[in-house]
Amino acid sequence: MGTTFCWLGRRSHILCWRQKDVAKAWRLISWRREWRHPRKMLLNQLEAVAAIPARYDDNVDLRGGRADAQSWMNFRAFPWFGMDIGGTLVKLVYFEPKDITAEEEQEEVENLKSIRKYLTSNTAYGKTGIRDVHLELKNLTMCGRKGNLHFIRFPSCAMHRFIQMGSEKNFSSLHTTLCATGGGAFKFEEDFRMIADLQLHKLDELDCLIQGLLYVDSVGFNGKPECYYFENPTNPELCQKKPYCLDNPYPMLLVNMGSGVSILAVYSKDNYKRVTGTSLGGGTFLGLCCLLTGCETFEEALEMAAKGDSTNVDKLVKDIYGGDYERFGLQGSAVASSFGNMMSKEKRDSISKEDLARATLVTITNNIGSIARMCALNENIDRVVFVGNFLRINMVSMKLLAYAMDFWSKGQLKALFLEHEGYFGAVGALLELFKMTDDQ
Amino acid sequence: MGTGRLGAPMEHHGRAAATSDSSAREPAPRGPDGRRREPLRRRASSASAPAVGASALADSVRRERPGSYSGATSVSRQRVESLRKKRPLFPWFGLDIGGTLVKLVYFEPKDITAEEEEEEVESLKSIRKYLTSNVAYGSTGIRDVHLELKDLTLCGRKALNGVFRKADVRVLAAPATCPQIGDLQLCKLDELDCLVKGILYIDSVGFNGRSQCYYFENPADSEKCQKLPFDLKNPYPLLLVNIGSGVSILAVYSKDNYKRVTGTSLGGGTFFGLCCLLTGCTTFEEALEMASRGDSTKVDKLVRDIYGGDYERFGLPGWAVASSFGNMMSKEKREAVSKEDLARATLITITNNIGSIARMCALNENINQVIFVGNFLRINTIAMRLLAYALDYWSKGQLKALFSEHEGYFGAVGALLELLKIP
């Protein structure tokens, strides 16, 4: 009757259960810890407890079914989190179930309820945690449950407080698995265990990035497209953000701009390679800005950069050639030497902090763009997708990248961007949660 | 001065060919013999003013031979001989006017005959004496005596070839207003053409018997690090990385076949500019000196700061820099670093970026010899060793980083060669 079936493996038999029934049965037993493993025992228990007859059916295509069908048997306890502990920011995605039955709610453990309420009724946490409400994905179905996906971030330097909180709220009693990626998953693994009695399930950040990106693009952004590009990037009046269909994404060059930069060539869902990286990333921009202008936050740095003029700081081709360097197609307005004018005291005295912030932004952005372009050329890929929190609220960099890709490649390369920028790693970690089996 | 000048090629004298001209005027139309002719013009007092003023030198190119042009009969034998051999007249200069420095090469003839000397024009003699008896000129000009190439034969003349450098391009910013220069024209040449030519020539003549080209063995080990000569017998293909104010990367396939692969605006000028801003230093030497005493690991965010160790999956060791200046977003850490640390971090950042880009180019062009030139490397052993180490490490020994004694002068040498039409 139109219900989706999920598959449970049992020796050589394929059992078919109606999704709703399994869910009901699972919810009933999952709170009872001793019934949650291993898989074989569980099947018996399910049959016994739910009294749901099994049907034999080997006509249904396993692969054609929903991706999360298999995961029914691997239902993970709430709460569902995906964490990406980066060099500067921690990105957290939280799935808030909206289809909780009265029964479930009654059985729900107190601290689980308080977590849910705390996360969803606030948009700021402590002094530095922020929930990006505008990025919330509504009415999502994940692993058979309907709910909203929330996007939360806080600085990595607040990690210890987060772990402390996890310990205080007795998070470990929820017996949930915490899927974490990013360098911090490795760095803080010990702390999680010792302080909060939590075992992290560590995942590779680039694997998660790709899986997360493909997933979010496939579900879309509340009906709107996730992926976009800029038309006429150099013309401030005509410049427009336009949707881009990433249905056939391969091959693509993925440029992840976080504290540092990683560049990946993605050939298919499971086939990618890390082409190269650069240490001049978002962290460099923020670090240099703090040193040069005295600003303290990323937002402040961007605000200053928006008001500055980098051409006073940089040495342009026309400052050296008096015009264009035609022989090699370098326009007079191109930057020959970033910060090149700053060796002169006069010039140093004549520029403002805003100019310096702008020059830093332009220098870092152009360097990344140039390296990305070289990679795209060499890997023979014409679509370059830029992600990562360096681009958060950073229209200047996005337009500059769009322009640079288009201009230097004479229109061959296209720069693409995604709404959920820096959260794909965390989403990928959450998805891993559903793939895990009880044995893991 | 100079009346009967119409159409006589012998009236052109002492040309200097210059590259990277930032104040170019229209080049004179070529005469039938391919030499540039200057248009009819009265020369302002160029007879008595020495061709080499403190900083006016950079624009001195074509100068009239004063007081000797009343007709063919007064042409000296030397000049006739020179012209017969299709040689330009002295002095012979090659100029490379860059974004930060002007590089000048001067060919000092040592085989001047008594006759020649007698006939030599006063200004020419004074140029020669001025240049060769000083090592500093004005307040910023410097002659790199240690780079002098001795007993060179150029265009049939034997010489001591001095190599000069002038700092402070600022003085050249308004050459048109400089009275000493008067009406001078530059023969403009492309900087990269000259660079390639210059480097191949200098390597072929060697460095007073020693090798021009060298590399570092054990670059990471301060004690065992050694500078060893490298024979550039088979130069092609070669990846040439010219690190000046900005960076150009060329793939050289043969003497006349090269292409500019790419470039980056994060070059020597960036290092110097950022250092001045961050540490308050005022000269390149000062910046390097501070950098030699600093520790960049306090400033940069390393892989181990993020991962707690190595990022094994992609072979990134814990000591690799994940985010340059990445620690500087924290107020505490900013207060804990010194100016020397900042200078060091700037040097490391710029150098690593160039090395990384060069490595990518080498990989893609399928070239395994990479030679780094340009004045960013002048007295900059830290950067050279870092480049040597980085290239070797990240390419797993496939790539070799080479360096050259005459670092930043190749453009000027190439310009000189063009003057002498040496192929």
PDB file of N, CA and C in Angstrom, chain A residues 87-88 183-184 186-187 204-207 259-260 272 274 279-280 283-284 287 290-292 296 315 320-321 325 327-328 335-339 342-343 348 356 363 367 371 374-375 378, chain B residues 22 99-100 190-193 245-246 258 260 264-266 269-270 272-274 276-278 301 305-308 311 313-314 321-325 328-329 334 342 349 353 357 360-361 364:
ATOM      1  N   GLY A  87      39.964  23.485  13.031  1.00  0.00           N
ATOM      2  CA  GLY A  87      41.051  24.249  13.616  1.00  0.00           C
ATOM      3  C   GLY A  87      40.597  25.514  14.315  1.00  0.00           C
ATOM      4  N   THR A  88      39.517  26.102  13.834  1.00  0.00           N
ATOM      5  CA  THR A  88      39.035  27.352  14.397  1.00  0.00           C
ATOM      6  C   THR A  88      37.622  27.219  14.942  1.00  0.00           C
ATOM      7  N   GLY A 183      40.098  17.490  12.695  1.00  0.00           N
ATOM      8  CA  GLY A 183      41.279  17.189  13.493  1.00  0.00           C
ATOM      9  C   GLY A 183      40.973  17.019  14.955  1.00  0.00           C
ATOM     10  N   GLY A 184      40.026  17.808  15.447  1.00  0.00           N
ATOM     11  CA  GLY A 184      39.697  17.764  16.858  1.00  0.00           C
ATOM     12  C   GLY A 184      39.144  16.429  17.330  1.00  0.00           C
ATOM     13  N   PHE A 186      40.379  13.714  16.721  1.00  0.00           N
ATOM     14  CA  PHE A 186      41.549  12.957  17.135  1.00  0.00           C
ATOM     15  C   PHE A 186      42.183  13.611  18.346  1.00  0.00           C
ATOM     16  N   LYS A 187      42.249  14.943  18.271  1.00  0.00           N
ATOM     17  CA  LYS A 187      42.930  15.668  19.340  1.00  0.00           C
ATOM     18  C   LYS A 187      42.202  15.560  20.667  1.00  0.00           C
ATOM     19  N   ASP A 204      37.059  10.471   8.935  1.00  0.00           N
ATOM     20  CA  ASP A 204      37.940  11.356   8.193  1.00  0.00           C
ATOM     21  C   ASP A 204      37.164  12.583   7.697  1.00  0.00           C
ATOM     22  N   GLU A 205      37.792  13.746   7.823  1.00  0.00           N
ATOM     23  CA  GLU A 205      37.083  14.988   7.496  1.00  0.00           C
ATOM     24  C   GLU A 205      36.746  15.130   6.017  1.00  0.00           C
ATOM     25  N   LEU A 206      37.617  14.629   5.152  1.00  0.00           N
ATOM     26  CA  LEU A 206      37.337  14.802   3.733  1.00  0.00           C
ATOM     27  C   LEU A 206      36.270  13.830   3.243  1.00  0.00           C
ATOM     28  N   ASP A 207      36.278  12.620   3.794  1.00  0.00           N
ATOM     29  CA  ASP A 207      35.202  11.666   3.472  1.00  0.00           C
ATOM     30  C   ASP A 207      33.866  12.302   3.827  1.00  0.00           C
ATOM     31  N   SER A 259      40.460  26.876   8.192  1.00  0.00           N
ATOM     32  CA  SER A 259      41.665  27.550   8.715  1.00  0.00           C
ATOM     33  C   SER A 259      42.739  27.438   7.653  1.00  0.00           C
ATOM     34  N   GLY A 260      42.832  26.240   7.079  1.00  0.00           N
ATOM     35  CA  GLY A 260      43.737  25.998   5.957  1.00  0.00           C
ATOM     36  C   GLY A 260      42.876  25.518   4.799  1.00  0.00           C
ATOM     37  N   TYR A 272      37.656   9.850  -4.763  1.00  0.00           N
ATOM     38  CA  TYR A 272      38.194  11.203  -4.808  1.00  0.00           C
ATOM     39  C   TYR A 272      39.639  11.164  -4.359  1.00  0.00           C
ATOM     40  N   ARG A 274      42.853  13.823  -2.710  1.00  0.00           N
ATOM     41  CA  ARG A 274      43.268  15.137  -2.240  1.00  0.00           C
ATOM     42  C   ARG A 274      44.408  15.589  -3.156  1.00  0.00           C
ATOM     43  N   SER A 279      48.482  26.378   3.111  1.00  0.00           N
ATOM     44  CA  SER A 279      48.338  26.803   4.505  1.00  0.00           C
ATOM     45  C   SER A 279      47.853  28.245   4.587  1.00  0.00           C
ATOM     46  N   LEU A 280      47.705  28.908   3.440  1.00  0.00           N
ATOM     47  CA  LEU A 280      47.221  30.290   3.465  1.00  0.00           C
ATOM     48  C   LEU A 280      45.710  30.258   3.292  1.00  0.00           C
ATOM     49  N   GLY A 283      42.334  31.023   8.318  1.00  0.00           N
ATOM     50  CA  GLY A 283      43.070  31.315   9.550  1.00  0.00           C
ATOM     51  C   GLY A 283      44.126  32.378   9.325  1.00  0.00           C
ATOM     52  N   THR A 284      44.740  32.331   8.149  1.00  0.00           N
ATOM     53  CA  THR A 284      45.759  33.324   7.803  1.00  0.00           C
ATOM     54  C   THR A 284      45.116  34.701   7.686  1.00  0.00           C
ATOM     55  N   GLY A 287      44.137  35.814  11.225  1.00  0.00           N
ATOM     56  CA  GLY A 287      45.326  36.057  12.026  1.00  0.00           C
ATOM     57  C   GLY A 287      46.043  37.339  11.614  1.00  0.00           C
ATOM     58  N   CYS A 290      44.027  40.466  12.483  1.00  0.00           N
ATOM     59  CA  CYS A 290      44.116  40.802  13.908  1.00  0.00           C
ATOM     60  C   CYS A 290      45.428  41.521  14.181  1.00  0.00           C
ATOM     61  N   LEU A 291      46.512  41.050  13.572  1.00  0.00           N
ATOM     62  CA  LEU A 291      47.817  41.670  13.797  1.00  0.00           C
ATOM     63  C   LEU A 291      47.909  43.056  13.172  1.00  0.00           C
ATOM     64  N   LEU A 292      47.397  43.169  11.953  1.00  0.00           N
ATOM     65  CA  LEU A 292      47.586  44.419  11.226  1.00  0.00           C
ATOM     66  C   LEU A 292      46.596  45.512  11.598  1.00  0.00           C
ATOM     67  N   GLU A 296      39.236  41.836  16.311  1.00  0.00           N
ATOM     68  CA  GLU A 296      39.238  40.631  17.139  1.00  0.00           C
ATOM     69  C   GLU A 296      38.414  39.494  16.583  1.00  0.00           C
ATOM     70  N   LYS A 315      51.278  46.316  -4.891  1.00  0.00           N
ATOM     71  CA  LYS A 315      51.967  46.882  -6.046  1.00  0.00           C
ATOM     72  C   LYS A 315      51.339  46.223  -7.265  1.00  0.00           C
ATOM     73  N   ILE A 320      54.570  48.886 -11.947  1.00  0.00           N
ATOM     74  CA  ILE A 320      55.888  48.442 -12.381  1.00  0.00           C
ATOM     75  C   ILE A 320      56.079  48.710 -13.875  1.00  0.00           C
ATOM     76  N   TYR A 321      55.045  48.446 -14.673  1.00  0.00           N
ATOM     77  CA  TYR A 321      55.149  48.601 -16.113  1.00  0.00           C
ATOM     78  C   TYR A 321      54.624  49.923 -16.649  1.00  0.00           C
ATOM     79  N   TYR A 325      51.142  44.513 -18.990  1.00  0.00           N
ATOM     80  CA  TYR A 325      52.290  43.716 -19.409  1.00  0.00           C
ATOM     81  C   TYR A 325      51.689  42.818 -20.486  1.00  0.00           C
ATOM     82  N   ARG A 327      52.674  41.275 -23.176  1.00  0.00           N
ATOM     83  CA  ARG A 327      53.295  40.035 -23.673  1.00  0.00           C
ATOM     84  C   ARG A 327      52.700  38.791 -23.039  1.00  0.00           C
ATOM     85  N   PHE A 328      52.420  38.887 -21.729  1.00  0.00           N
ATOM     86  CA  PHE A 328      51.873  37.710 -21.071  1.00  0.00           C
ATOM     87  C   PHE A 328      50.452  37.932 -20.574  1.00  0.00           C
ATOM     88  N   VAL A 335      47.466  42.446  -9.698  1.00  0.00           N
ATOM     89  CA  VAL A 335      48.424  42.625  -8.611  1.00  0.00           C
ATOM     90  C   VAL A 335      49.720  41.913  -8.970  1.00  0.00           C
ATOM     91  N   ALA A 336      50.829  42.666  -8.980  1.00  0.00           N
ATOM     92  CA  ALA A 336      52.128  42.053  -9.266  1.00  0.00           C
ATOM     93  C   ALA A 336      52.745  41.559  -7.967  1.00  0.00           C
ATOM     94  N   SER A 337      52.615  42.384  -6.922  1.00  0.00           N
ATOM     95  CA  SER A 337      53.223  42.027  -5.645  1.00  0.00           C
ATOM     96  C   SER A 337      52.298  42.459  -4.511  1.00  0.00           C
ATOM     97  N   SER A 338      51.684  41.472  -3.850  1.00  0.00           N
ATOM     98  CA  SER A 338      50.778  41.804  -2.750  1.00  0.00           C
ATOM     99  C   SER A 338      51.551  42.482  -1.629  1.00  0.00           C
ATOM    100  N   PHE A 339      50.967  43.550  -1.070  1.00  0.00           N
ATOM    101  CA  PHE A 339      51.626  44.315  -0.010  1.00  0.00           C
ATOM    102  C   PHE A 339      52.946  44.931  -0.489  1.00  0.00           C
ATOM    103  N   MET A 342      54.174  48.366   0.659  1.00  0.00           N
ATOM    104  CA  MET A 342      54.353  48.578   2.090  1.00  0.00           C
ATOM    105  C   MET A 342      55.804  48.642   2.529  1.00  0.00           C
ATOM    106  N   MET A 343      56.732  48.509   1.577  1.00  0.00           N
ATOM    107  CA  MET A 343      58.122  48.655   1.950  1.00  0.00           C
ATOM    108  C   MET A 343      58.500  50.129   1.998  1.00  0.00           C
ATOM    109  N   ARG A 348      53.192  53.532   3.661  1.00  0.00           N
ATOM    110  CA  ARG A 348      52.669  52.934   4.895  1.00  0.00           C
ATOM    111  C   ARG A 348      51.892  53.975   5.686  1.00  0.00           C
ATOM    112  N   LEU A 356      44.339  47.769   4.745  1.00  0.00           N
ATOM    113  CA  LEU A 356      45.133  46.586   5.078  1.00  0.00           C
ATOM    114  C   LEU A 356      44.259  45.337   5.163  1.00  0.00           C
ATOM    115  N   THR A 363      44.497  39.240  -1.045  1.00  0.00           N
ATOM    116  CA  THR A 363      45.706  38.425  -1.228  1.00  0.00           C
ATOM    117  C   THR A 363      45.404  36.941  -0.988  1.00  0.00           C
ATOM    118  N   ASN A 367      45.178  34.069  -3.960  1.00  0.00           N
ATOM    119  CA  ASN A 367      46.142  32.976  -3.916  1.00  0.00           C
ATOM    120  C   ASN A 367      45.423  31.629  -4.002  1.00  0.00           C
ATOM    121  N   ILE A 371      45.657  28.909  -7.121  1.00  0.00           N
ATOM    122  CA  ILE A 371      46.020  27.508  -6.933  1.00  0.00           C
ATOM    123  C   ILE A 371      44.888  26.602  -7.405  1.00  0.00           C
ATOM    124  N   MET A 374      44.929  26.340 -11.154  1.00  0.00           N
ATOM    125  CA  MET A 374      45.970  25.444 -11.648  1.00  0.00           C
ATOM    126  C   MET A 374      45.568  23.995 -11.489  1.00  0.00           C
ATOM    127  N   CYS A 375      44.966  23.674 -10.356  1.00  0.00           N
ATOM    128  CA  CYS A 375      44.537  22.292 -10.132  1.00  0.00           C
ATOM    129  C   CYS A 375      43.467  21.893 -11.132  1.00  0.00           C
ATOM    130  N   ASN A 378      44.949  21.169 -14.412  1.00  0.00           N
ATOM    131  CA  ASN A 378      45.720  19.946 -14.491  1.00  0.00           C
ATOM    132  C   ASN A 378      44.903  18.686 -14.313  1.00  0.00           C
TER     133      ASN A 378
ATOM    134  N   SER B  22      59.852  51.280 -16.847  1.00  0.00           N
ATOM    135  CA  SER B  22      58.610  51.814 -16.322  1.00  0.00           C
ATOM    136  C   SER B  22      58.407  53.247 -16.766  1.00  0.00           C
ATOM    137  N   GLY B  99      60.428  45.993  -9.981  1.00  0.00           N
ATOM    138  CA  GLY B  99      59.431  46.627  -9.127  1.00  0.00           C
ATOM    139  C   GLY B  99      60.034  47.236  -7.872  1.00  0.00           C
ATOM    140  N   THR B 100      61.135  46.622  -7.408  1.00  0.00           N
ATOM    141  CA  THR B 100      61.750  47.103  -6.176  1.00  0.00           C
ATOM    142  C   THR B 100      63.190  47.547  -6.410  1.00  0.00           C
ATOM    143  N   ASP B 190      61.767  42.365 -23.367  1.00  0.00           N
ATOM    144  CA  ASP B 190      60.933  41.659 -22.410  1.00  0.00           C
ATOM    145  C   ASP B 190      61.778  41.055 -21.287  1.00  0.00           C
ATOM    146  N   GLU B 191      61.272  41.183 -20.069  1.00  0.00           N
ATOM    147  CA  GLU B 191      62.061  40.736 -18.918  1.00  0.00           C
ATOM    148  C   GLU B 191      62.283  39.239 -18.891  1.00  0.00           C
ATOM    149  N   LEU B 192      61.289  38.481 -19.326  1.00  0.00           N
ATOM    150  CA  LEU B 192      61.448  37.034 -19.244  1.00  0.00           C
ATOM    151  C   LEU B 192      62.368  36.517 -20.345  1.00  0.00           C
ATOM    152  N   ASP B 193      62.317  37.137 -21.520  1.00  0.00           N
ATOM    153  CA  ASP B 193      63.257  36.769 -22.583  1.00  0.00           C
ATOM    154  C   ASP B 193      64.672  36.966 -22.061  1.00  0.00           C
ATOM    155  N   SER B 245      59.803  41.041  -6.812  1.00  0.00           N
ATOM    156  CA  SER B 245      58.712  41.642  -6.033  1.00  0.00           C
ATOM    157  C   SER B 245      57.529  40.678  -6.108  1.00  0.00           C
ATOM    158  N   GLY B 246      57.320  40.168  -7.313  1.00  0.00           N
ATOM    159  CA  GLY B 246      56.304  39.140  -7.536  1.00  0.00           C
ATOM    160  C   GLY B 246      57.016  37.931  -8.117  1.00  0.00           C
ATOM    161  N   TYR B 258      60.298  28.758 -24.507  1.00  0.00           N
ATOM    162  CA  TYR B 258      59.884  28.699 -23.120  1.00  0.00           C
ATOM    163  C   TYR B 258      58.470  29.263 -23.018  1.00  0.00           C
ATOM    164  N   ARG B 260      55.588  31.000 -20.060  1.00  0.00           N
ATOM    165  CA  ARG B 260      55.310  31.443 -18.695  1.00  0.00           C
ATOM    166  C   ARG B 260      54.134  30.595 -18.204  1.00  0.00           C
ATOM    167  N   THR B 264      52.711  34.290  -9.189  1.00  0.00           N
ATOM    168  CA  THR B 264      51.949  34.577  -7.990  1.00  0.00           C
ATOM    169  C   THR B 264      52.341  35.959  -7.498  1.00  0.00           C
ATOM    170  N   SER B 265      51.379  36.653  -6.909  1.00  0.00           N
ATOM    171  CA  SER B 265      51.668  38.002  -6.435  1.00  0.00           C
ATOM    172  C   SER B 265      52.258  37.966  -5.023  1.00  0.00           C
ATOM    173  N   LEU B 266      52.378  36.773  -4.433  1.00  0.00           N
ATOM    174  CA  LEU B 266      52.977  36.695  -3.100  1.00  0.00           C
ATOM    175  C   LEU B 266      54.461  36.403  -3.254  1.00  0.00           C
ATOM    176  N   GLY B 269      58.281  41.101  -2.538  1.00  0.00           N
ATOM    177  CA  GLY B 269      57.675  42.363  -2.132  1.00  0.00           C
ATOM    178  C   GLY B 269      56.672  42.165  -1.005  1.00  0.00           C
ATOM    179  N   THR B 270      55.988  41.051  -1.044  1.00  0.00           N
ATOM    180  CA  THR B 270      55.012  40.740   0.002  1.00  0.00           C
ATOM    181  C   THR B 270      55.725  40.491   1.323  1.00  0.00           C
ATOM    182  N   PHE B 272      58.664  41.539   2.249  1.00  0.00           N
ATOM    183  CA  PHE B 272      59.247  42.775   2.726  1.00  0.00           C
ATOM    184  C   PHE B 272      58.175  43.727   3.241  1.00  0.00           C
ATOM    185  N   GLY B 273      57.104  43.893   2.463  1.00  0.00           N
ATOM    186  CA  GLY B 273      56.032  44.787   2.868  1.00  0.00           C
ATOM    187  C   GLY B 273      55.377  44.371   4.178  1.00  0.00           C
ATOM    188  N   LEU B 274      55.060  43.078   4.288  1.00  0.00           N
ATOM    189  CA  LEU B 274      54.416  42.590   5.508  1.00  0.00           C
ATOM    190  C   LEU B 274      55.341  42.734   6.712  1.00  0.00           C
ATOM    191  N   CYS B 276      57.673  44.956   7.148  1.00  0.00           N
ATOM    192  CA  CYS B 276      57.715  46.355   7.551  1.00  0.00           C
ATOM    193  C   CYS B 276      56.493  46.698   8.385  1.00  0.00           C
ATOM    194  N   LEU B 277      55.341  46.190   7.990  1.00  0.00           N
ATOM    195  CA  LEU B 277      54.111  46.477   8.709  1.00  0.00           C
ATOM    196  C   LEU B 277      54.069  45.805  10.075  1.00  0.00           C
ATOM    197  N   LEU B 278      54.509  44.557  10.120  1.00  0.00           N
ATOM    198  CA  LEU B 278      54.362  43.786  11.357  1.00  0.00           C
ATOM    199  C   LEU B 278      55.463  44.038  12.381  1.00  0.00           C
ATOM    200  N   LYS B 301      49.498  27.867  12.845  1.00  0.00           N
ATOM    201  CA  LYS B 301      48.765  26.743  13.419  1.00  0.00           C
ATOM    202  C   LYS B 301      49.245  25.522  12.662  1.00  0.00           C
ATOM    203  N   ASP B 305      48.488  21.016  15.986  1.00  0.00           N
ATOM    204  CA  ASP B 305      47.628  21.856  16.817  1.00  0.00           C
ATOM    205  C   ASP B 305      46.167  21.539  16.569  1.00  0.00           C
ATOM    206  N   ILE B 306      45.874  20.987  15.390  1.00  0.00           N
ATOM    207  CA  ILE B 306      44.492  20.673  15.052  1.00  0.00           C
ATOM    208  C   ILE B 306      44.200  19.200  15.300  1.00  0.00           C
ATOM    209  N   TYR B 307      45.156  18.344  14.890  1.00  0.00           N
ATOM    210  CA  TYR B 307      44.948  16.909  15.003  1.00  0.00           C
ATOM    211  C   TYR B 307      45.529  16.275  16.262  1.00  0.00           C
ATOM    212  N   GLY B 308      46.356  17.026  16.934  1.00  0.00           N
ATOM    213  CA  GLY B 308      46.996  16.433  18.102  1.00  0.00           C
ATOM    214  C   GLY B 308      48.145  15.523  17.693  1.00  0.00           C
ATOM    215  N   TYR B 311      48.318  13.937  10.474  1.00  0.00           N
ATOM    216  CA  TYR B 311      47.069  13.655   9.776  1.00  0.00           C
ATOM    217  C   TYR B 311      47.477  12.538   8.813  1.00  0.00           C
ATOM    218  N   ARG B 313      46.096  10.015   7.276  1.00  0.00           N
ATOM    219  CA  ARG B 313      45.329   9.621   6.078  1.00  0.00           C
ATOM    220  C   ARG B 313      45.891  10.251   4.808  1.00  0.00           C
ATOM    221  N   PHE B 314      46.293  11.520   4.905  1.00  0.00           N
ATOM    222  CA  PHE B 314      46.805  12.168   3.705  1.00  0.00           C
ATOM    223  C   PHE B 314      48.281  12.529   3.829  1.00  0.00           C
ATOM    224  N   VAL B 321      52.621  23.025   8.454  1.00  0.00           N
ATOM    225  CA  VAL B 321      51.759  24.159   8.770  1.00  0.00           C
ATOM    226  C   VAL B 321      50.382  23.933   8.154  1.00  0.00           C
ATOM    227  N   ALA B 322      49.347  23.968   9.004  1.00  0.00           N
ATOM    228  CA  ALA B 322      47.985  23.802   8.491  1.00  0.00           C
ATOM    229  C   ALA B 322      47.425  25.165   8.116  1.00  0.00           C
ATOM    230  N   SER B 323      47.701  26.167   8.967  1.00  0.00           N
ATOM    231  CA  SER B 323      47.177  27.493   8.718  1.00  0.00           C
ATOM    232  C   SER B 323      48.214  28.535   9.136  1.00  0.00           C
ATOM    233  N   SER B 324      48.794  29.202   8.119  1.00  0.00           N
ATOM    234  CA  SER B 324      49.816  30.214   8.423  1.00  0.00           C
ATOM    235  C   SER B 324      49.191  31.361   9.200  1.00  0.00           C
ATOM    236  N   PHE B 325      49.880  31.818  10.234  1.00  0.00           N
ATOM    237  CA  PHE B 325      49.385  32.897  11.094  1.00  0.00           C
ATOM    238  C   PHE B 325      48.089  32.485  11.798  1.00  0.00           C
ATOM    239  N   MET B 328      47.237  33.559  15.365  1.00  0.00           N
ATOM    240  CA  MET B 328      47.169  34.981  15.657  1.00  0.00           C
ATOM    241  C   MET B 328      45.764  35.521  15.831  1.00  0.00           C
ATOM    242  N   MET B 329      44.779  34.638  15.743  1.00  0.00           N
ATOM    243  CA  MET B 329      43.424  35.126  15.996  1.00  0.00           C
ATOM    244  C   MET B 329      43.140  35.113  17.496  1.00  0.00           C
ATOM    245  N   ARG B 334      48.803  36.236  20.505  1.00  0.00           N
ATOM    246  CA  ARG B 334      49.380  37.429  19.886  1.00  0.00           C
ATOM    247  C   ARG B 334      50.317  38.097  20.855  1.00  0.00           C
ATOM    248  N   LEU B 342      57.269  36.926  14.192  1.00  0.00           N
ATOM    249  CA  LEU B 342      56.410  37.361  13.094  1.00  0.00           C
ATOM    250  C   LEU B 342      57.188  37.441  11.784  1.00  0.00           C
ATOM    251  N   THR B 349      55.964  31.576   5.464  1.00  0.00           N
ATOM    252  CA  THR B 349      54.700  31.529   4.732  1.00  0.00           C
ATOM    253  C   THR B 349      54.916  31.796   3.250  1.00  0.00           C
ATOM    254  N   ASN B 353      54.679  28.962   0.235  1.00  0.00           N
ATOM    255  CA  ASN B 353      53.656  29.125  -0.793  1.00  0.00           C
ATOM    256  C   ASN B 353      54.281  29.037  -2.186  1.00  0.00           C
ATOM    257  N   ILE B 357      53.613  26.091  -5.011  1.00  0.00           N
ATOM    258  CA  ILE B 357      53.155  26.380  -6.371  1.00  0.00           C
ATOM    259  C   ILE B 357      54.170  25.861  -7.377  1.00  0.00           C
ATOM    260  N   MET B 360      53.807  22.159  -7.787  1.00  0.00           N
ATOM    261  CA  MET B 360      52.658  21.783  -8.611  1.00  0.00           C
ATOM    262  C   MET B 360      52.962  21.967 -10.083  1.00  0.00           C
ATOM    263  N   CYS B 361      53.623  23.080 -10.399  1.00  0.00           N
ATOM    264  CA  CYS B 361      53.964  23.332 -11.802  1.00  0.00           C
ATOM    265  C   CYS B 361      54.918  22.277 -12.317  1.00  0.00           C
ATOM    266  N   ASN B 364      53.133  19.140 -13.058  1.00  0.00           N
ATOM    267  CA  ASN B 364      52.256  19.190 -14.214  1.00  0.00           C
ATOM    268  C   ASN B 364      52.979  19.366 -15.528  1.00  0.00           C
TER     269      ASN B 364
END
